[in-house]
Amino acid sequence: MSNSDIFIGEIIGTAVLILLGGGVVAAVVLKRSKAQNAGWLAITFGWGFAVMTAVYMTGTLSGAHLNPAVTLGIAIKDNDWGNVPVYIAGQLLGAMIGAALVWIAYYGQFHAHLTDPEIVGDPAEKAIEGPHDGGAAKAGPVLGVFSTGPEIRNVWQNLATEIIGTVVLVLAVLTQGLNDSGKGLGPLGALIVAFVVVSIGLSLGGPTGYAINPARDLGPRIVHALLPLPNKGGSDWSYAWIPVAGPLIGAAIGAGIYNIAFA
């Protein structure tokens, strides 16, 4: 695979991943959506199908890592770091594009949600304050469409949850999901990993929303900060390092376990 194939494939694949994954969250949580209140099952299966669609779409082009944690895990497994920057750059850009497409697709629903007094309340109190932030702006009312956040703000627990979830994901990719070259996901691997993502969401998604993918969280969070959304509140930058650091640590641990136990 050439660098251009990797870069283009990861942009397209990650954009589709976020479009469909962020799209199901928007469908479930936003006002005036036909799927409003469809629930956690819809979100977890929506993300799983998003992974499957994106991997099948771009697997032959870039190997469909679509996640810096997967890229890191494969790099550690093979001790091959040459294409890592290209993969991660494509993933981050694709995630931002996907998040912007969710905003376009749900433009009217975002406006309806963010202008509803039941949602935004008193404009003077739009920022949500956490117990340890001294009043700093936290997650706005639609940030969850773009990125993750904890139900209980506890740094060590939130970090551990993301690490554990990503260890499971990376081990599943390395043991079951890779194509014949070992450089990306194969056709059967796409299906297996999609169901693993659903399983992680159902079993481990409750505490933090299961980012398990730094690009999936950081790219859309940047887009949330940049978009001209009324009453959108903060982008919760004090938490943003956890869904980046946790998955990368988890990927390193998962790849280490693979090299010790399976290689």
Short mmCIF file of N, CA and C in Angstrom, two decimals, residues 131-132 150-161 208 239 242:
data_model
loop_
_atom_site.label_atom_id
_atom_site.label_comp_id
_atom_site.label_asym_id
_atom_site.label_seq_id
_atom_site.Cartn_x
_atom_site.Cartn_y
_atom_site.Cartn_z
N PRO A 131 -17.79 18.63 39.73
CA PRO A 131 -17.53 18.82 41.14
C PRO A 131 -16.11 19.27 41.45
N HIS A 132 -15.16 19.12 40.49
CA HIS A 132 -13.76 19.43 40.80
C HIS A 132 -13.18 20.45 39.81
N PRO A 150 -17.60 11.11 30.80
CA PRO A 150 -17.91 10.16 31.87
C PRO A 150 -19.23 10.47 32.56
N GLU A 151 -19.89 9.43 33.03
CA GLU A 151 -21.07 9.62 33.87
C GLU A 151 -20.66 10.02 35.29
N ILE A 152 -19.56 9.46 35.77
CA ILE A 152 -18.97 9.85 37.05
C ILE A 152 -17.54 10.30 36.76
N ARG A 153 -17.22 11.53 37.11
CA ARG A 153 -15.92 12.10 36.75
C ARG A 153 -14.88 11.69 37.79
N ASN A 154 -14.21 10.58 37.48
CA ASN A 154 -13.17 10.03 38.34
C ASN A 154 -12.01 9.65 37.43
N VAL A 155 -10.91 10.38 37.51
CA VAL A 155 -9.85 10.26 36.50
C VAL A 155 -9.32 8.85 36.40
N TRP A 156 -8.96 8.24 37.52
CA TRP A 156 -8.35 6.90 37.43
C TRP A 156 -9.33 5.88 36.89
N GLN A 157 -10.62 5.97 37.32
CA GLN A 157 -11.62 5.02 36.82
C GLN A 157 -11.87 5.23 35.33
N ASN A 158 -12.05 6.50 34.92
CA ASN A 158 -12.31 6.79 33.52
C ASN A 158 -11.16 6.33 32.64
N LEU A 159 -9.92 6.59 33.07
CA LEU A 159 -8.74 6.17 32.31
C LEU A 159 -8.67 4.64 32.25
N ALA A 160 -8.91 3.98 33.39
CA ALA A 160 -8.85 2.52 33.43
C ALA A 160 -9.91 1.90 32.52
N THR A 161 -11.11 2.48 32.50
CA THR A 161 -12.18 1.95 31.65
C THR A 161 -11.79 2.00 30.18
N THR A 208 -17.94 5.62 30.54
CA THR A 208 -17.34 6.72 29.79
C THR A 208 -17.89 6.91 28.39
N TYR A 239 -11.34 16.92 30.12
CA TYR A 239 -11.47 15.46 30.04
C TYR A 239 -10.84 14.90 28.78
N ILE A 242 -8.20 11.95 28.34
CA ILE A 242 -8.44 10.57 28.77
C ILE A 242 -8.81 9.66 27.60
#
